[in-house]
Structures are given as structure tokens and as C-alpha cells.
Amino acid sequence: MAFSDLGLSEQVLRAVSDAGYAEPTPIQRDAIPVVLTGRDMLGCAQTGTGKTASFTLPMIDVLAAGQAKARMPRSLILEPTRELAAQVADNFELYGKYCKLSKALLIGGESLNEQAKVLDRGVDVLIATPGRLIDIFERGRVLLNDVRILVIDEADRMLDMGFIPDVERIASLVSRLRQTLLFSATMPPEIRRLANAFLTNPKEITVAPPATPAENVHQGLLLVKGTDRRASGTSNYKLKRAALRELLGQEEVKNALVFCNRKRDVGILCRSLQRHGFNAAQLHGDMPQSARMETLDAFKQDKVTLLVCSDVAARGLDIKGMSHVFNFDVPTHPEDYIHRIGRTGRAGQKGRAFTLALPEDSRYVASIEKLIGGQIARIAVPGTGGEVPDEAPPETEGRRRSRSKPSTKKDARKRPRDSARSRRDEEQKEPESPVRGLGNHVPAFLLRDPMSGKKMR
Ligand code: AMP
């Protein structure tokens, strides 16, 4: 089937042809005609399947007739993260280049006033994260009565992030005469409930069985033996960092996402990799939006090789030709494993995904394997069986290969400060175990003499 068989306008077809797409993907083939007829749709599809174009392309045509009023967007797309929202906005830019559509992006981390000003001019498409939209709504800067198409994208991720109450509130503010499209990679009962509440007689489209990992991804699991820290003085995180470096040294890494489960570990691992001479940057939800966008751009332009990230920040990132995904931590939700490894092996290319697991991760590994219906191949990497290789081992052929860039002056500055002190500092900063009470911190008032107010020794 060709794009021209789907009922899209000549302008949209021209933009699709400029994008170089030869034929529609299965979700596009099934969804585009449904969206054009105005029917509600429940799409079970992962990112990487062409899902975004499956709703943006027909929306451009549906919205072509009509005029937006000030503060009253004509369509609304909800995305769980700022990056995904920005990506969808880019899609409208790309596919809508021969049409006159106005759009606005409402995402946290950027000036609320500036974003609201765009709404004042009237927009056809509003792409927003739920929290920021509610914020702007409560300030009276946007009205949702005129929204004719509502898209709830990545619904299962919205659920994971606790956004469902916000989504429900927003959906109840939008006119009942709307068309609603809901996309989710998986269909847990809560998403079914949401669909039943907000969709009317939807056409259900499932393009790949949920929880099927991308076929083009070679997967491996590296068991890191772990150690009793008190006995050996070595932490499991240190062992995992050493194991990751070994793995990076063995693999032909062009560019990779390295996932951590916790935000605070993202920074620690990133700094550790940089100290060992890897071209790494970090991406997590606590970074200012401008820094997130800058880092992402640098990664997309191959200026950064390893992007250490959290699930939230990297969800749905569409980066072409990414060679690897590394799970520094085993994801605790098995669905996250699918999402993570699906960042590679996109658009028919081959990808490689490796997961580092400690003995205590065995139940998470088991639930991932249950979900994907098979065992992940165990791999052996010399030097990772529980003993720690030297912190800065001599340069090996493999290691040199995996280093991102030829050494430039700028890179050289990123080389390890090979002092024992800097490594010690890093280890000391690492939160190995949860901080209880005030941890090592003693509040200043406890150190003062209550009578004199002077500092006690
Ligand atoms: P998505 O699932 O929306 O994240 O899209 C994944 C990637 O597939 C994006 O980079 C799109 O540019 C690309 N893409 C979307 N539709 C097609 C198509 N029909 N043919 C080839 N690539 C496509």
C-alpha cells in the first residue's frame, strides 16, 4: 500500500515524500484512514513504529479547514515528557511544511509567559505536558472548549509517572464532541479504564504485540557477581562501573544510551565515564530544559557518544542509527526494558542492548524474561566476575575503539584526571545506601553552645 492510497492531501503527501518515506508503516496504514474519518482510536504501538506520523499526518489535513481563536487551541496532544512533546512539534513542522498550521508547545522548564503569549494568537495544534497545561489553564491563559482532536500519547508512561489524574482532568475539560486518539505501548488495566472512560466506540489498532522487543536488537545480560562491601571494601556500583567499561571496550560503540534507574546515579556514572576518558554526557529530569535540549542536540549530532540517562528523560527519543543501549541498572518495571532497548535497532537497522545485573536483580531479570517470553543470552566479559579491574587499565585495542572520538584538544581536556584523590572523591560522593535520618549531616544548631551561642568543638 502506498501513502497516496490513504486519503491524505497532496500537500501532506509531498511532505512525506520529502521525508523520504517509501511506504506507510503498519500503524500508519491502519490508523491514518481512521483518524481521517473522525473516529476515536485506541492504538497499541511502541515508539519506533512510525506512530507519531500516524496521527500527525491526518491531523494536519483534518485541521486544514478552520481558524483558531485566541487562547482556544483546535487540537491538543498530551505527551509525558518535554522531549517527546518537542519531538512531536518537530513532526508537525516536518509534515506540515506545505500547510498553514500554527502550533504551540507548552512544556515545563521554559518561560510560562512566552508560551502563553503564543496561545494568545490562536493555535491549531497545542502540544503539552499535563502539568504545564494545567498550570496555564488555572491561570486562565488557555481554554479547552474548542479542542476537536485530543491525542493522549504514551498513556502507559503517563501512568508510570503519576499523570493519569491530570490527564483525566484535562480530558474532562475538553468538549465532548471531540475525537480522541489514545496511544500506549502496553495496555495495563488502568489504561483500559481510561480508554473506556474517554473514548467512544474506538477502533482498536495493535501493530506489534505489546512487550515484543524490537526484533533487530541483539540482547545480552552480563552478570556482575557483586560483593559484600564490608568485607571487600568495594561497592557493587563500583564493580558495575568497571564491568560497563570492560563491555564498552569490547563493543564497537558508535553511540549509546546508558540507562540508570535513579536520577542521582546518572550524574555519578556520567562523571565516572568522563574520568575514564569516555565521551559521555547526562540527561535527567532535574536538569534545566535548555541544558536537556543542548545535550540532546549534541548527542544527535554525534558530538557526544554515551548519553547516560534516566527512563523519563530518554523515553521515546528518536535518534537515528543508535548502535547500543546499556542498562547500567536492570529496570524494575519489565516494560521499561522493552522501551529502553527499543531506542536502538530502529528503522530496520541492527542494534545491540546489554544489561548489567547483580545477584539481587534476579527477580527483575526473571520478570523481564517472562514478559519477553525468553531468556536473554548471558554473556561473559573477562574481568567482570566480581573482581574489580584496575580503575584505569592500560589502553587496549577494544577500549581505544570504543572511545568515542579521535582525541582532539577539547576531548583531551575531558581525559581522566588520573589522581587517586579524584577517584576517591567520586566514590565518597556515591550514595551506596539510602541516607537515614540526617545521614552524616549535623545541623549547625547542634554544634552551638546553647548558652553562649558559640560554635562548640
Ligand atoms: P515514531 O514511532 O513516531 O517514533 O517514529 C520512528 C521513526 O520512524 C521516526 O524517525 C520517523 O521519522 C520514521 N518514520 C515514520 N514513518 C516512516 C515511514 N513510513 N517510513 C520510514 N520511516 C518512517
Short mmCIF file of C-alpha atoms and ligand atoms in Angstrom, two decimals:
data_model
loop_
_atom_site.label_atom_id
_atom_site.label_comp_id
_atom_site.label_asym_id
_atom_site.label_seq_id
_atom_site.Cartn_x
_atom_site.Cartn_y
_atom_site.Cartn_z
CA MET A 1 0.00 0.00 0.00
CA ALA A 2 1.22 3.49 -0.83
CA PHE A 3 0.75 6.72 1.16
CA SER A 4 -1.37 8.01 -1.72
CA ASP A 5 -3.96 5.27 -1.00
CA LEU A 6 -4.65 6.57 2.50
CA GLY A 7 -6.71 9.66 1.67
CA LEU A 8 -4.10 12.27 2.62
CA SER A 9 -3.92 15.63 0.85
CA GLU A 10 -1.45 16.41 -1.87
CA GLN A 11 0.44 18.83 0.46
CA VAL A 12 0.92 16.19 3.12
CA LEU A 13 1.93 13.57 0.56
CA ARG A 14 4.55 15.97 -0.79
CA ALA A 15 5.99 16.47 2.71
CA VAL A 16 6.02 12.70 3.29
CA SER A 17 7.83 12.18 0.03
CA ASP A 18 10.36 14.90 1.01
CA ALA A 19 10.92 12.99 4.26
CA GLY A 20 11.95 10.04 2.09
CA TYR A 21 9.34 7.54 3.26
CA ALA A 22 8.69 4.91 0.60
CA GLU A 23 5.56 3.38 2.15
CA PRO A 24 3.44 3.67 5.29
CA THR A 25 4.35 1.61 8.32
CA PRO A 26 1.64 -0.80 9.61
CA ILE A 27 0.33 1.66 12.22
CA GLN A 28 0.18 4.42 9.61
CA ARG A 29 -1.60 2.16 7.13
CA ASP A 30 -4.23 1.23 9.71
CA ALA A 31 -4.56 4.47 11.68
CA ILE A 32 -4.49 7.24 9.07
CA PRO A 33 -7.84 6.36 7.40
CA VAL A 34 -9.48 6.00 10.83
CA VAL A 35 -8.24 9.39 12.03
CA LEU A 36 -9.39 10.99 8.77
CA THR A 37 -12.94 9.72 9.29
CA GLY A 38 -13.11 11.30 12.73
CA ARG A 39 -13.47 8.04 14.67
CA ASP A 40 -11.89 7.53 18.10
CA MET A 41 -8.88 5.25 18.15
CA LEU A 42 -7.02 3.13 20.65
CA GLY A 43 -3.55 2.44 19.30
CA CYS A 44 -1.34 -0.15 20.90
CA ALA A 45 2.03 0.70 19.42
CA GLN A 46 5.54 1.31 20.58
CA THR A 47 7.69 4.24 19.62
CA GLY A 48 9.79 3.43 16.62
CA THR A 49 6.81 2.07 14.68
CA GLY A 50 6.02 5.37 12.95
CA LYS A 51 3.29 6.06 15.50
CA THR A 52 3.82 9.84 15.59
CA ALA A 53 3.22 10.27 11.86
CA SER A 54 0.15 8.02 12.15
CA PHE A 55 -1.64 10.82 13.97
CA THR A 56 0.22 13.97 12.86
CA LEU A 57 -0.28 13.35 9.12
CA PRO A 58 -4.08 13.01 9.20
CA MET A 59 -4.39 15.73 11.84
CA ILE A 60 -2.73 18.21 9.50
CA ASP A 61 -5.46 17.50 6.93
CA VAL A 62 -8.34 17.48 9.41
CA LEU A 63 -7.22 20.83 10.80
CA ALA A 64 -6.60 22.39 7.39
CA ALA A 65 -10.13 23.81 7.32
CA GLY A 66 -10.99 26.20 10.11
CA GLN A 67 -9.48 29.02 12.05
CA ALA A 68 -8.12 29.09 15.59
CA LYS A 69 -9.39 31.65 18.09
CA ALA A 70 -7.22 33.34 20.69
CA ARG A 71 -6.45 31.05 23.62
CA MET A 72 -8.63 28.31 22.15
CA PRO A 73 -6.48 25.61 20.52
CA ARG A 74 -8.24 23.38 17.99
CA SER A 75 -6.35 20.24 18.88
CA LEU A 76 -4.38 19.04 21.87
CA ILE A 77 -1.64 16.44 22.13
CA LEU A 78 -0.57 15.32 25.59
CA GLU A 79 2.93 13.92 25.98
CA PRO A 80 4.55 12.62 29.17
CA THR A 81 7.90 14.35 28.72
CA ARG A 82 9.21 17.60 27.35
CA GLU A 83 11.47 15.80 24.89
CA LEU A 84 8.60 13.84 23.40
CA ALA A 85 6.49 16.96 23.17
CA ALA A 86 9.32 18.74 21.35
CA GLN A 87 9.71 15.74 19.04
CA VAL A 88 6.01 15.81 18.13
CA ALA A 89 6.27 19.55 17.46
CA ASP A 90 9.18 18.81 15.09
CA ASN A 91 6.98 16.25 13.32
CA PHE A 92 4.29 18.86 12.71
CA GLU A 93 6.96 21.17 11.37
CA LEU A 94 8.27 18.48 9.03
CA TYR A 95 4.98 17.11 7.72
CA GLY A 96 3.09 20.40 7.80
CA LYS A 97 5.58 22.41 5.78
CA TYR A 98 3.21 22.87 2.84
CA CYS A 99 0.23 23.73 5.03
CA LYS A 100 -0.50 26.75 7.15
CA LEU A 101 -0.88 25.40 10.67
CA SER A 102 0.04 27.23 13.81
CA LYS A 103 1.24 25.33 16.84
CA ALA A 104 2.34 25.92 20.40
CA LEU A 105 4.44 23.88 22.78
CA LEU A 106 3.67 24.01 26.48
CA ILE A 107 6.39 22.30 28.45
CA GLY A 108 7.89 22.79 31.85
CA GLY A 109 11.31 24.35 32.29
CA GLU A 110 10.71 27.20 29.85
CA SER A 111 9.11 30.59 30.28
CA LEU A 112 5.44 30.16 31.01
CA ASN A 113 4.69 33.69 29.87
CA GLU A 114 6.34 33.26 26.49
CA GLN A 115 4.46 30.01 25.90
CA ALA A 116 1.15 31.55 26.93
CA LYS A 117 1.72 34.52 24.58
CA VAL A 118 1.79 32.15 21.60
CA LEU A 119 -1.60 30.83 22.71
CA ASP A 120 -2.96 34.37 22.69
CA ARG A 121 -2.51 34.45 18.93
CA GLY A 122 -4.61 31.29 18.49
CA VAL A 123 -3.15 27.90 17.59
CA ASP A 124 -4.32 24.92 15.58
CA VAL A 125 -2.16 22.43 17.44
CA LEU A 126 -1.22 22.56 21.10
CA ILE A 127 1.37 20.04 22.28
CA ALA A 128 1.74 19.93 26.04
CA THR A 129 2.87 18.03 29.08
CA PRO A 130 -0.08 17.63 31.50
CA GLY A 131 1.38 19.56 34.45
CA ARG A 132 2.28 22.66 32.47
CA LEU A 133 -1.06 22.64 30.67
CA ILE A 134 -2.98 22.56 33.94
CA ASP A 135 -0.79 25.32 35.30
CA ILE A 136 -1.55 27.56 32.32
CA PHE A 137 -5.22 26.59 32.38
CA GLU A 138 -5.54 27.56 36.02
CA ARG A 139 -4.08 30.97 35.23
CA GLY A 140 -6.84 31.41 32.66
CA ARG A 141 -4.41 31.60 29.74
CA VAL A 142 -5.94 28.73 27.77
CA LEU A 143 -9.47 27.45 27.16
CA LEU A 144 -10.04 23.88 26.03
CA ASN A 145 -13.65 24.12 24.81
CA ASP A 146 -12.64 24.38 21.17
CA VAL A 147 -10.39 21.30 21.10
CA ARG A 148 -11.77 18.97 18.41
CA ILE A 149 -8.99 16.37 18.46
CA LEU A 150 -7.40 15.14 21.67
CA VAL A 151 -4.36 12.85 21.49
CA ILE A 152 -3.18 11.09 24.62
CA ASP A 153 0.21 9.71 23.65
CA GLU A 154 2.34 7.23 25.61
CA ALA A 155 -0.51 6.62 28.05
CA ASP A 156 1.30 3.85 29.92
CA ARG A 157 4.18 6.16 30.59
CA MET A 158 1.76 8.83 31.84
CA LEU A 159 0.53 6.16 34.22
CA ASP A 160 4.05 5.33 35.44
CA MET A 161 4.73 8.99 36.02
CA GLY A 162 1.54 9.55 38.01
CA PHE A 163 0.00 11.84 35.37
CA ILE A 164 -3.29 9.99 34.94
CA PRO A 165 -5.30 12.23 37.31
CA ASP A 166 -4.05 15.27 35.34
CA VAL A 167 -4.91 13.58 32.05
CA GLU A 168 -8.39 12.75 33.32
CA ARG A 169 -8.92 16.30 34.42
CA ILE A 170 -7.78 17.67 31.08
CA ALA A 171 -9.97 15.20 29.16
CA SER A 172 -12.98 16.29 31.19
CA LEU A 173 -12.27 19.93 30.28
CA VAL A 174 -12.24 19.24 26.55
CA SER A 175 -15.51 19.34 24.63
CA ARG A 176 -17.36 16.01 24.47
CA LEU A 177 -17.73 16.49 20.72
CA ARG A 178 -14.07 15.83 20.24
CA GLN A 179 -12.29 12.95 18.52
CA THR A 180 -9.94 11.15 20.91
CA LEU A 181 -6.86 9.13 20.00
CA LEU A 182 -5.07 7.20 22.72
CA PHE A 183 -1.71 5.52 22.19
CA SER A 184 0.05 3.21 24.55
CA ALA A 185 2.85 0.69 24.16
CA THR A 186 1.21 -1.61 26.68
CA MET A 187 -2.41 -1.92 27.84
CA PRO A 188 -2.49 -2.40 31.60
CA PRO A 189 -5.96 -2.35 33.22
CA GLU A 190 -5.65 1.31 34.25
CA ILE A 191 -5.16 2.33 30.63
CA ARG A 192 -8.13 0.22 29.57
CA ARG A 193 -10.18 2.01 32.21
CA LEU A 194 -9.01 5.38 30.88
CA ALA A 195 -9.88 4.32 27.35
CA ASN A 196 -13.34 3.15 28.41
CA ALA A 197 -13.96 6.44 30.16
CA PHE A 198 -12.77 8.79 27.44
CA LEU A 199 -13.11 7.05 24.08
CA THR A 200 -16.35 6.40 22.24
CA ASN A 201 -16.55 3.22 20.20
CA PRO A 202 -12.86 3.37 19.37
CA LYS A 203 -11.19 1.46 16.58
CA GLU A 204 -8.53 -0.66 18.23
CA ILE A 205 -5.29 -0.98 16.35
CA THR A 206 -2.41 -3.10 17.58
CA VAL A 207 0.64 -3.15 15.40
CA ALA A 208 3.07 -5.22 17.38
CA PRO A 209 2.08 -7.38 20.30
CA PRO A 210 2.77 -5.36 23.42
CA ALA A 211 6.03 -6.24 25.07
CA THR A 212 7.71 -7.60 21.99
CA PRO A 213 11.24 -6.32 21.98
CA ALA A 214 12.49 -4.89 18.74
CA GLU A 215 13.46 -7.79 16.51
CA ASN A 216 16.60 -6.13 15.28
CA VAL A 217 18.16 -5.84 18.70
CA HIS A 218 20.78 -8.32 19.84
CA GLN A 219 20.43 -8.64 23.61
CA GLY A 220 22.90 -9.72 26.27
CA LEU A 221 22.93 -9.95 30.04
CA LEU A 222 26.14 -9.55 31.96
CA LEU A 223 26.02 -10.99 35.46
CA VAL A 224 28.20 -8.97 37.79
CA LYS A 225 28.95 -11.14 40.77
CA GLY A 226 28.65 -8.46 43.43
CA THR A 227 30.44 -8.41 46.72
CA ASP A 228 29.96 -7.79 50.40
CA ARG A 229 31.12 -4.23 50.70
CA ARG A 230 32.09 -4.53 54.36
CA ALA A 231 34.33 -7.50 53.65
CA SER A 232 35.94 -6.30 50.46
CA GLY A 233 35.70 -2.52 50.74
CA THR A 234 34.38 -2.48 47.18
CA SER A 235 30.87 -1.43 46.28
CA ASN A 236 28.65 -3.17 43.78
CA TYR A 237 28.23 0.11 41.92
CA LYS A 238 31.98 0.33 41.53
CA LEU A 239 32.00 -3.23 40.20
CA LYS A 240 29.26 -2.38 37.76
CA ARG A 241 31.08 0.70 36.55
CA ALA A 242 34.18 -1.40 35.95
CA ALA A 243 32.07 -4.03 34.17
CA LEU A 244 30.47 -1.37 31.97
CA ARG A 245 33.87 -0.03 30.99
CA GLU A 246 35.00 -3.53 30.05
CA LEU A 247 31.89 -4.01 27.98
CA LEU A 248 32.33 -0.64 26.27
CA GLY A 249 35.87 -1.67 25.48
CA GLN A 250 34.68 -4.83 23.75
CA GLU A 251 31.86 -3.33 21.77
CA GLU A 252 32.07 -1.25 18.63
CA VAL A 253 30.04 1.63 20.07
CA LYS A 254 29.04 4.39 17.69
CA ASN A 255 26.60 5.99 20.10
CA ALA A 256 24.68 4.64 23.05
CA LEU A 257 22.18 5.39 25.73
CA VAL A 258 23.25 4.18 29.18
CA PHE A 259 20.25 3.83 31.49
CA CYS A 260 20.31 4.22 35.26
CA ASN A 261 17.27 3.61 37.45
CA ARG A 262 17.87 6.60 39.69
CA LYS A 263 18.46 10.20 38.75
CA ARG A 264 21.31 10.62 41.19
CA ASP A 265 23.21 7.70 39.67
CA VAL A 266 23.04 9.32 36.24
CA GLY A 267 25.43 12.08 37.29
CA ILE A 268 27.74 9.74 39.18
CA LEU A 269 28.08 7.31 36.30
CA CYS A 270 28.49 10.09 33.76
CA ARG A 271 31.31 11.71 35.71
CA SER A 272 32.97 8.34 36.22
CA LEU A 273 32.86 7.60 32.48
CA GLN A 274 34.22 11.04 31.67
CA ARG A 275 37.07 10.49 34.12
CA HIS A 276 37.91 7.29 32.32
CA GLY A 277 38.13 9.12 29.04
CA PHE A 278 34.74 8.29 27.55
CA ASN A 279 32.86 10.98 25.71
CA ALA A 280 29.79 10.98 27.95
CA ALA A 281 27.02 13.40 28.86
CA GLN A 282 23.99 13.11 31.10
CA LEU A 283 20.25 13.62 30.69
CA HIS A 284 17.78 13.52 33.55
CA GLY A 285 14.59 15.20 34.60
CA ASP A 286 16.15 17.59 37.12
CA MET A 287 18.25 19.38 34.51
CA PRO A 288 17.02 22.73 33.21
CA GLN A 289 15.17 22.36 29.93
CA SER A 290 17.77 24.33 27.97
CA ALA A 291 20.55 22.01 29.21
CA ARG A 292 18.46 18.95 28.30
CA MET A 293 17.88 20.22 24.79
CA GLU A 294 21.54 21.19 24.35
CA THR A 295 22.73 17.76 25.49
CA LEU A 296 20.26 16.00 23.26
CA ASP A 297 21.32 18.07 20.27
CA ALA A 298 24.99 17.31 20.96
CA PHE A 299 24.14 13.60 21.12
CA LYS A 300 22.09 13.71 17.94
CA GLN A 301 24.95 15.49 16.17
CA ASP A 302 27.41 12.80 17.31
CA LYS A 303 29.33 15.24 19.49
CA VAL A 304 28.56 13.01 22.47
CA THR A 305 28.92 9.22 22.28
CA LEU A 306 27.47 7.95 25.53
CA LEU A 307 24.33 9.56 26.89
CA VAL A 308 23.76 8.48 30.48
CA CYS A 309 20.10 8.95 31.24
CA SER A 310 17.04 8.15 33.30
CA ASP A 311 13.95 6.49 31.86
CA VAL A 312 11.86 9.61 31.97
CA ALA A 313 14.31 11.79 30.10
CA ALA A 314 15.04 9.27 27.40
CA ARG A 315 11.57 7.92 26.84
CA GLY A 316 10.69 7.70 23.18
CA LEU A 317 13.77 9.53 21.99
CA ASP A 318 14.02 9.12 18.27
CA ILE A 319 17.70 9.06 17.46
CA LYS A 320 18.64 7.58 14.17
CA GLY A 321 21.21 4.83 13.87
CA MET A 322 21.97 4.41 17.56
CA SER A 323 24.26 1.40 17.86
CA HIS A 324 23.81 0.42 21.52
CA VAL A 325 21.74 0.58 24.66
CA PHE A 326 23.28 -0.30 28.01
CA ASN A 327 21.20 -0.91 31.10
CA PHE A 328 23.57 0.01 33.87
CA ASP A 329 20.72 -0.97 36.18
CA VAL A 330 18.15 -3.68 35.49
CA PRO A 331 14.85 -1.84 35.10
CA THR A 332 12.44 -2.67 37.90
CA HIS A 333 9.40 -2.45 35.58
CA PRO A 334 9.79 -5.06 32.86
CA GLU A 335 8.04 -2.79 30.31
CA ASP A 336 10.85 -0.30 30.74
CA TYR A 337 13.25 -2.91 29.43
CA ILE A 338 11.30 -3.01 26.17
CA HIS A 339 11.19 0.76 25.95
CA ARG A 340 14.87 1.09 26.67
CA ILE A 341 16.17 -1.44 24.22
CA GLY A 342 13.73 -0.15 21.61
CA ARG A 343 15.86 3.01 21.39
CA THR A 344 18.23 1.01 19.19
CA GLY A 345 17.51 -1.24 16.22
CA ARG A 346 15.13 1.36 14.79
CA ALA A 347 14.01 1.75 11.21
CA GLY A 348 15.26 -1.68 10.19
CA GLN A 349 18.81 -1.17 11.48
CA LYS A 350 20.58 -3.59 13.78
CA GLY A 351 21.20 -2.64 17.39
CA ARG A 352 22.80 -4.13 20.47
CA ALA A 353 21.48 -3.94 24.02
CA PHE A 354 23.30 -5.10 27.15
CA THR A 355 22.12 -5.27 30.72
CA LEU A 356 24.29 -5.40 33.81
CA ALA A 357 22.75 -7.43 36.61
CA LEU A 358 23.77 -8.04 40.20
CA PRO A 359 22.62 -11.16 42.07
CA GLU A 360 19.94 -9.13 43.84
CA ASP A 361 18.45 -8.17 40.46
CA SER A 362 17.48 -11.77 39.68
CA ARG A 363 13.74 -11.24 40.27
CA TYR A 364 13.68 -8.23 37.94
CA VAL A 365 15.55 -10.22 35.30
CA ALA A 366 13.04 -13.05 35.74
CA SER A 367 10.08 -10.74 35.21
CA ILE A 368 11.67 -9.22 32.10
CA GLU A 369 12.29 -12.67 30.68
CA LYS A 370 8.73 -13.67 31.48
CA LEU A 371 7.45 -10.59 29.66
CA ILE A 372 9.59 -11.07 26.57
CA GLY A 373 8.94 -14.81 26.61
CA GLY A 374 12.55 -15.98 26.50
CA GLN A 375 15.91 -15.88 28.15
CA ILE A 376 18.32 -13.06 27.49
CA ALA A 377 21.65 -14.53 26.45
CA ARG A 378 24.18 -14.49 29.29
CA ILE A 379 27.45 -13.01 28.18
CA ALA A 380 30.87 -13.23 29.72
CA VAL A 381 33.21 -10.28 29.86
CA PRO A 382 36.64 -11.03 31.28
CA GLY A 383 37.42 -9.06 34.39
CA THR A 384 33.83 -8.62 35.50
CA GLY A 385 33.30 -11.73 37.58
CA GLY A 386 33.22 -9.86 40.85
CA GLU A 387 36.81 -8.68 41.00
CA VAL A 388 37.47 -5.08 40.10
CA PRO A 389 39.85 -4.46 37.26
CA ASP A 390 42.28 -1.60 37.72
CA GLU A 391 40.43 1.68 37.84
CA ALA A 392 42.35 2.99 34.85
CA PRO A 393 43.55 -0.09 32.98
CA PRO A 394 46.07 0.24 30.22
CA GLU A 395 44.67 1.23 26.86
CA THR A 396 43.57 -1.88 24.98
CA GLU A 397 42.64 -2.17 21.34
CA GLY A 398 38.97 -2.66 22.21
CA ARG A 399 38.98 0.24 24.63
CA ARG A 400 40.52 2.53 22.07
CA ARG A 401 37.88 1.52 19.54
CA SER A 402 35.00 2.27 21.87
CA ARG A 403 36.31 5.67 22.79
CA SER A 404 34.05 7.95 21.02
CA LYS A 405 36.15 10.37 19.11
CA PRO A 406 39.69 10.74 17.92
CA SER A 407 41.50 12.73 20.54
CA THR A 408 41.01 16.39 19.87
CA LYS A 409 42.22 19.19 22.10
CA LYS A 410 38.72 19.54 23.51
CA ASP A 411 38.50 15.82 24.19
CA ALA A 412 41.88 15.80 25.81
CA ARG A 413 40.54 18.13 28.45
CA LYS A 414 37.97 15.51 29.23
CA ARG A 415 40.64 12.86 29.85
CA PRO A 416 40.79 11.38 33.32
CA ARG A 417 42.39 13.44 35.99
CA ASP A 418 44.26 10.35 36.88
CA SER A 419 44.73 11.09 40.51
CA ALA A 420 43.78 8.75 43.28
CA ARG A 421 42.16 11.70 45.03
CA SER A 422 39.66 12.42 42.30
CA ARG A 423 38.61 8.77 42.23
CA ARG A 424 38.31 8.67 45.98
CA ASP A 425 36.19 11.81 45.92
CA GLU A 426 33.87 10.21 43.44
CA GLU A 427 33.45 7.05 45.46
CA GLN A 428 32.79 9.04 48.59
CA LYS A 429 30.11 11.07 46.91
CA GLU A 430 28.31 7.97 45.69
CA PRO A 431 25.14 7.22 47.62
CA GLU A 432 25.57 3.46 48.05
CA SER A 433 22.90 3.01 50.65
CA PRO A 434 19.87 5.12 51.46
CA VAL A 435 20.63 8.04 53.77
CA ARG A 436 18.84 7.54 57.06
CA GLY A 437 17.70 10.49 59.16
CA LEU A 438 20.17 13.29 58.63
CA GLY A 439 22.91 10.96 57.39
CA ASN A 440 26.32 12.44 58.10
CA HIS A 441 24.96 15.92 58.32
CA VAL A 442 24.92 17.58 61.74
CA PRO A 443 22.71 20.67 61.82
CA ALA A 444 24.59 23.82 62.82
CA PHE A 445 22.41 24.50 65.87
CA LEU A 446 23.54 21.23 67.47
CA LEU A 447 27.14 22.37 67.22
CA ARG A 448 26.46 25.62 69.03
CA ASP A 449 26.64 26.15 72.79
CA PRO A 450 23.04 26.87 73.76
CA MET A 451 24.10 29.40 76.38
CA SER A 452 26.80 31.39 74.58
CA GLY A 453 25.67 30.65 71.01
CA LYS A 454 29.34 30.00 70.17
CA LYS A 455 30.48 27.12 68.00
CA MET A 456 31.48 24.07 70.04
CA ARG A 457 34.45 21.90 69.05
P1 AMP B 1 7.96 7.07 15.87
O1 AMP B 1 7.45 5.68 16.08
O2 AMP B 1 6.89 8.03 15.60
O3 AMP B 1 8.88 7.48 17.00
O4 AMP B 1 8.85 7.08 14.53
C1 AMP B 1 10.07 6.42 14.43
C2 AMP B 1 10.88 6.86 13.23
O5 AMP B 1 10.36 6.33 12.03
C3 AMP B 1 10.98 8.35 13.01
O6 AMP B 1 12.34 8.67 12.86
C4 AMP B 1 10.26 8.62 11.72
O7 AMP B 1 10.90 9.67 11.01
C5 AMP B 1 10.39 7.32 10.99
N1 AMP B 1 9.26 7.04 10.10
C6 AMP B 1 7.96 7.35 10.33
N2 AMP B 1 7.20 6.90 9.32
C7 AMP B 1 8.04 6.29 8.43
C8 AMP B 1 7.85 5.62 7.19
N3 AMP B 1 6.65 5.48 6.65
N4 AMP B 1 8.94 5.12 6.57
C9 AMP B 1 10.16 5.25 7.13
N5 AMP B 1 10.42 5.86 8.29
C10 AMP B 1 9.36 6.38 8.95
#
